[in-house]
CSV table of C-alpha atoms in Angstrom, one decimal:
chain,number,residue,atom,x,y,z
A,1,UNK,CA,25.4,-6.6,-36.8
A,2,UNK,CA,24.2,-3.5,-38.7
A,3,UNK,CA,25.9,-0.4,-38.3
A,4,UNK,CA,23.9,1.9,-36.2
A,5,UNK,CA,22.2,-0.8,-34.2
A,6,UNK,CA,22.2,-0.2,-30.8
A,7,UNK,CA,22.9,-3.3,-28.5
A,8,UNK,CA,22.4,-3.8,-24.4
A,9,UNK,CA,25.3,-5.9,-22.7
A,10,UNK,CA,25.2,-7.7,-18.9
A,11,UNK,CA,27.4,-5.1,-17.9
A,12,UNK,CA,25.3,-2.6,-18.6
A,13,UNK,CA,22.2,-4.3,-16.7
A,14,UNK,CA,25.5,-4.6,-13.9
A,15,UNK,CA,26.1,-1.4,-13.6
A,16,UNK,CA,22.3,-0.4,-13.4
A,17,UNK,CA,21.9,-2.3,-10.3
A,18,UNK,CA,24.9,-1.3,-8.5
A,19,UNK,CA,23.6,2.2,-8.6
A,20,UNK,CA,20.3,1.2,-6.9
A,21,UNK,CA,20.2,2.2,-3.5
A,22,UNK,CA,18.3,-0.5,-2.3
A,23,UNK,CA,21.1,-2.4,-2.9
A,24,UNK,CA,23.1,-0.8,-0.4
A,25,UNK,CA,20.4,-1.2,2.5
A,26,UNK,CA,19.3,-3.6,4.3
A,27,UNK,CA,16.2,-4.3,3.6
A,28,UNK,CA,15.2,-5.7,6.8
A,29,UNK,CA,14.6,-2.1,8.0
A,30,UNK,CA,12.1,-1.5,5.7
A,31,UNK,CA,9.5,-3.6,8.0
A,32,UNK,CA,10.9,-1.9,11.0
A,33,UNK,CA,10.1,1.6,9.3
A,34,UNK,CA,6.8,0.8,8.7
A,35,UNK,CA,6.1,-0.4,12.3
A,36,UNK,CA,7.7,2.9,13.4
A,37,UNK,CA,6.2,5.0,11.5
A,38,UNK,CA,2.5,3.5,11.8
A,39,UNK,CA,2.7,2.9,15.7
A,40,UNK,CA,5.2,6.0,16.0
A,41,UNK,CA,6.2,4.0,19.9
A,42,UNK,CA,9.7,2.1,19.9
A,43,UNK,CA,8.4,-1.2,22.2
A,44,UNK,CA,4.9,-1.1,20.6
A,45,UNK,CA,6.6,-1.3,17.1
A,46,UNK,CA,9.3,-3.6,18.4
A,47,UNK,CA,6.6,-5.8,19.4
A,48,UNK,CA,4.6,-5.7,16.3
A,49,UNK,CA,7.2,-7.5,14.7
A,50,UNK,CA,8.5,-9.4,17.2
A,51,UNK,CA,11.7,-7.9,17.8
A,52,UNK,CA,13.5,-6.7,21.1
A,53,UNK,CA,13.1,-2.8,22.1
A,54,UNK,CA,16.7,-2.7,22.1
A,55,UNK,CA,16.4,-4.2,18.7
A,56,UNK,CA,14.0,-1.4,17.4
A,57,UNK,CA,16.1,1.0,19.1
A,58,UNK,CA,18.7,0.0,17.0
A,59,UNK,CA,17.0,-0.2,14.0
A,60,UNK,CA,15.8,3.7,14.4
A,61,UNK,CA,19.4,4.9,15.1
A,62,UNK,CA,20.0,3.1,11.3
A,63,UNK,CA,17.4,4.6,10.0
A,64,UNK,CA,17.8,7.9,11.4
A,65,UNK,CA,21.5,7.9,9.7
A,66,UNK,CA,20.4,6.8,6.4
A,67,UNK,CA,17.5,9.5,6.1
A,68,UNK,CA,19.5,12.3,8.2
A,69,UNK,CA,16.2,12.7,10.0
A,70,UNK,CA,14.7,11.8,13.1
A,71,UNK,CA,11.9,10.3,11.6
A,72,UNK,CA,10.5,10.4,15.2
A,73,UNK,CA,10.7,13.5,17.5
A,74,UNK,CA,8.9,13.6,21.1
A,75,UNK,CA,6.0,15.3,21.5
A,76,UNK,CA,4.6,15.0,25.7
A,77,UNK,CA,4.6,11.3,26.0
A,78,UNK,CA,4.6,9.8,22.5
A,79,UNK,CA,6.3,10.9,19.1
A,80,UNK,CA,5.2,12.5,16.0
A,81,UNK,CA,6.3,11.7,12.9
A,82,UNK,CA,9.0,14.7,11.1
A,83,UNK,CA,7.8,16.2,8.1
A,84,UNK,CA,9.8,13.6,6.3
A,85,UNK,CA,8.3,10.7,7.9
A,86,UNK,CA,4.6,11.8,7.1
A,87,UNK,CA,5.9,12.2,3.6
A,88,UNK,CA,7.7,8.5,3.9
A,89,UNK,CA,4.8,6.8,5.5
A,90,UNK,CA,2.7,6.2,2.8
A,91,UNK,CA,5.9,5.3,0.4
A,92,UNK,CA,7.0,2.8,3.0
A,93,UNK,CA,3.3,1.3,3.2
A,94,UNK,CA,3.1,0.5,-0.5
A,95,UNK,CA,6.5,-0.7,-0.7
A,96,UNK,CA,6.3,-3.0,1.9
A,97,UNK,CA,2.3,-4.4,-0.2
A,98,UNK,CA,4.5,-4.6,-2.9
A,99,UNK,CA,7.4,-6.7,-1.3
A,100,UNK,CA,4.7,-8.7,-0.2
A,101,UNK,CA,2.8,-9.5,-3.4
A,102,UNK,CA,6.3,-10.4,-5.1
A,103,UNK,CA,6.9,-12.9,-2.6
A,104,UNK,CA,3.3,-14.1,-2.3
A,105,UNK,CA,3.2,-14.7,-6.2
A,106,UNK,CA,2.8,-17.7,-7.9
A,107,UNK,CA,2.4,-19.7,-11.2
A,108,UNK,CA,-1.3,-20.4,-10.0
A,109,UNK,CA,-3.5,-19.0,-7.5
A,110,UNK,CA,-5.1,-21.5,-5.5
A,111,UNK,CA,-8.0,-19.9,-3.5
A,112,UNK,CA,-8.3,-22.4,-1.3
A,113,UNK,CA,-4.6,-22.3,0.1
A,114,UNK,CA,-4.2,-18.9,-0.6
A,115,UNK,CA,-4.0,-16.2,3.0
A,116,UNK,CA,-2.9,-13.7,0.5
A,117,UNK,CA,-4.3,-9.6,1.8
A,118,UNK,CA,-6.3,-8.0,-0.9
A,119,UNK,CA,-6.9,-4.0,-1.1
A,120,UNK,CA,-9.9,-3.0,-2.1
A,121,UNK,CA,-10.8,0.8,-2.4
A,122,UNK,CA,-14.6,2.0,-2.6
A,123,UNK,CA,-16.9,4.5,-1.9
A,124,UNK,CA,-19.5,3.6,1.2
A,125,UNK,CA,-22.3,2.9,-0.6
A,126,UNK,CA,-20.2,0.6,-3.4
A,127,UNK,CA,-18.8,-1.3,-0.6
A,128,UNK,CA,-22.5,-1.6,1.4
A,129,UNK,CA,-23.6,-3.4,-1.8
A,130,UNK,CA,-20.6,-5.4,-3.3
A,131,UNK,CA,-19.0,-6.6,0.4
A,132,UNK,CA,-21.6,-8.6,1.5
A,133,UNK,CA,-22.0,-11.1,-0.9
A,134,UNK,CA,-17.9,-10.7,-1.7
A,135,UNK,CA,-17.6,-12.1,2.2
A,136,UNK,CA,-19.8,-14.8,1.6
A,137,UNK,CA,-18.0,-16.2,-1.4
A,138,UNK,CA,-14.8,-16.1,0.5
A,139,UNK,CA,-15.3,-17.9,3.8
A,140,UNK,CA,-17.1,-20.4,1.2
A,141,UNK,CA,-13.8,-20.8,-1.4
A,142,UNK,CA,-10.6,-18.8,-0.3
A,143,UNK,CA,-11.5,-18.6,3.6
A,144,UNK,CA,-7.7,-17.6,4.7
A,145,UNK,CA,-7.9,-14.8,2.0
A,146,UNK,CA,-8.3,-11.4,3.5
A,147,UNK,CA,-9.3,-8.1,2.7
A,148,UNK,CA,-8.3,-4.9,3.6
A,149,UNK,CA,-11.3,-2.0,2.9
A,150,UNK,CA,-9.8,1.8,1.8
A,151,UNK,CA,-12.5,4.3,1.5
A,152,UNK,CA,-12.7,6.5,-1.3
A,153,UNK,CA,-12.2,10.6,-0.9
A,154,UNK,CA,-15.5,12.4,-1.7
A,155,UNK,CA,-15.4,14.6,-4.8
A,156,UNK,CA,-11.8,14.2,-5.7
A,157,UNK,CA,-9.7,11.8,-8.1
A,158,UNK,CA,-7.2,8.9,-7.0
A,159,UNK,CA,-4.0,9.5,-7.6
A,160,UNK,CA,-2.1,7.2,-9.8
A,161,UNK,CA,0.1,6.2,-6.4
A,162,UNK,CA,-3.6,5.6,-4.5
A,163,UNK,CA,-5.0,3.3,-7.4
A,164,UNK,CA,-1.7,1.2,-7.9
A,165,UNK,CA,-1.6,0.7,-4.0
A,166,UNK,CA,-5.1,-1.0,-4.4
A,167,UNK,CA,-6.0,-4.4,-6.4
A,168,UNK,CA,-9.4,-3.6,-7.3
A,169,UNK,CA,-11.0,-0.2,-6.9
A,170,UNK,CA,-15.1,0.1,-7.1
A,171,UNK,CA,-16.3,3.5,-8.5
A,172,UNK,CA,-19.0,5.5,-10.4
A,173,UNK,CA,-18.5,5.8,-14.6
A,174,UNK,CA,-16.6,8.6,-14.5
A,175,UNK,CA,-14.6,8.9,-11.6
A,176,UNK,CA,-10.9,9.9,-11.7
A,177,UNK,CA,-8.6,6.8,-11.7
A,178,UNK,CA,-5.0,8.5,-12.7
A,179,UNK,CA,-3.5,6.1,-14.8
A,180,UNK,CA,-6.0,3.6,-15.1
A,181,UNK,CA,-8.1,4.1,-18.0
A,182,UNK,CA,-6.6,1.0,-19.8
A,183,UNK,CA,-8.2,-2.1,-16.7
A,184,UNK,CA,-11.6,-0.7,-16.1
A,185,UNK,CA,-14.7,-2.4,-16.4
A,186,UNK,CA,-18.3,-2.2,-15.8
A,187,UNK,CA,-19.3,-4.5,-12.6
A,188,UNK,CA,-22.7,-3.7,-12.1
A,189,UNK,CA,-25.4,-1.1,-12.7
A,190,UNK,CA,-28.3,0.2,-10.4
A,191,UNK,CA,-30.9,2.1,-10.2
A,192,UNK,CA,-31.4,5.2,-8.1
A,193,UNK,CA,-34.5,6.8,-7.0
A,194,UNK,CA,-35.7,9.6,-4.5
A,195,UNK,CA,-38.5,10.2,-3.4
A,196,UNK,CA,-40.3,14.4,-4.2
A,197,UNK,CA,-42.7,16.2,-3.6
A,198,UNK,CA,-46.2,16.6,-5.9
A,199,UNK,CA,-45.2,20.1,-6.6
A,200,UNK,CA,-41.4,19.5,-7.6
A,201,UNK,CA,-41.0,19.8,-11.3
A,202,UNK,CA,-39.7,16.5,-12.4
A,203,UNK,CA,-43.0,14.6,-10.8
């Protein structure tokens, strides 16, 4: 070996995943979080996925000791979500897509076969033109394939976390994709006209 090279043993790759926390966690209350925090109701999120209230109940206490938060605080007869939870919410939706996709992966998509969820984010009028026909050629060839349809903020960029929580986002040349500039590509081009008046300058 030459002097000065630097080398990476299995022990160090070890040590590196001890220190994750995930590792520590179970990860099955990861799903319950995201139930909780989207449905922010015990039995409605217990139900969503298919666990006993005392279950969920359980789940929360967990949580609520691993985050030092009460993720959930009463509020008349619901919850609302602590200042942490609103800022876990989103975290815990991507991570769950994520999860998902790992598992979900394979050597070769088959279309056909496939019930994978796709997210798709686009601006009204993108989606007004592009759905349409994208529904038509999926109840034809991947018919258990569904899509989920995020709507694009007016007049400001997607963050890098909002464009790596979708699989194909549809925008104008131009438009802020944060970290993105490496997988875009023209899908289409139109043409847009309005109509004026006789005595507007650019008749």
């Amino acid at each position: 070996m030459r002097r000065g090279a630097s080398t990476v043993s299995s022990m160090d790759y070890a040590d590196s995943d001890q220190s994750l926390v995930v590792n520590r966690v179970d990860q099955n209350l990861l799903i319950s979080l995201r139930a909780l925090l989207d449905l922010r109701h015990v039995t409605k999120a217990a139900e969503r996925v298919h666990l006993s209230q005392p279950a969920m109940s359980a789940a929360l206490r967990r949580l609520r000791r691993h985050f030092n938060d009460e993720l959930l605080v009463r509020s008349g007869t619901g919850y609302e979500l602590t200042p942490l939870g609103r800022r876990l919410q989103p975290l815990v939706t991507a991570a769950v897509q994520s999860l998902d996709s790992v598992w979900r992966e394979s050597a070769v998509f088959d279309p056909v076969s496939s019930d994978r969820q796709f997210t798709i984010t686009s601006s009204h009028y993108a989606a007004a033109v592009v759905l349409p026909g994208l529904r038509t050629q999926l109840a034809a060839q991947a018919p258990s394939v569904r899509v989920e349809l995020q709507s694009m903020p007016r007049g400001t960029a997607l963050s890098e976390n909002e464009v790596l929580r979708s699989d194909l986002v549809i925008c104008p040349l131009g438009y802020g994709l944060a970290g993105a500039t490496r997988c875009c590509s023209t899908m289409t081009s139109c043409a847009l006209s309005a109509p004026i008046t006789r005595s507007h300058p650019a008749s």
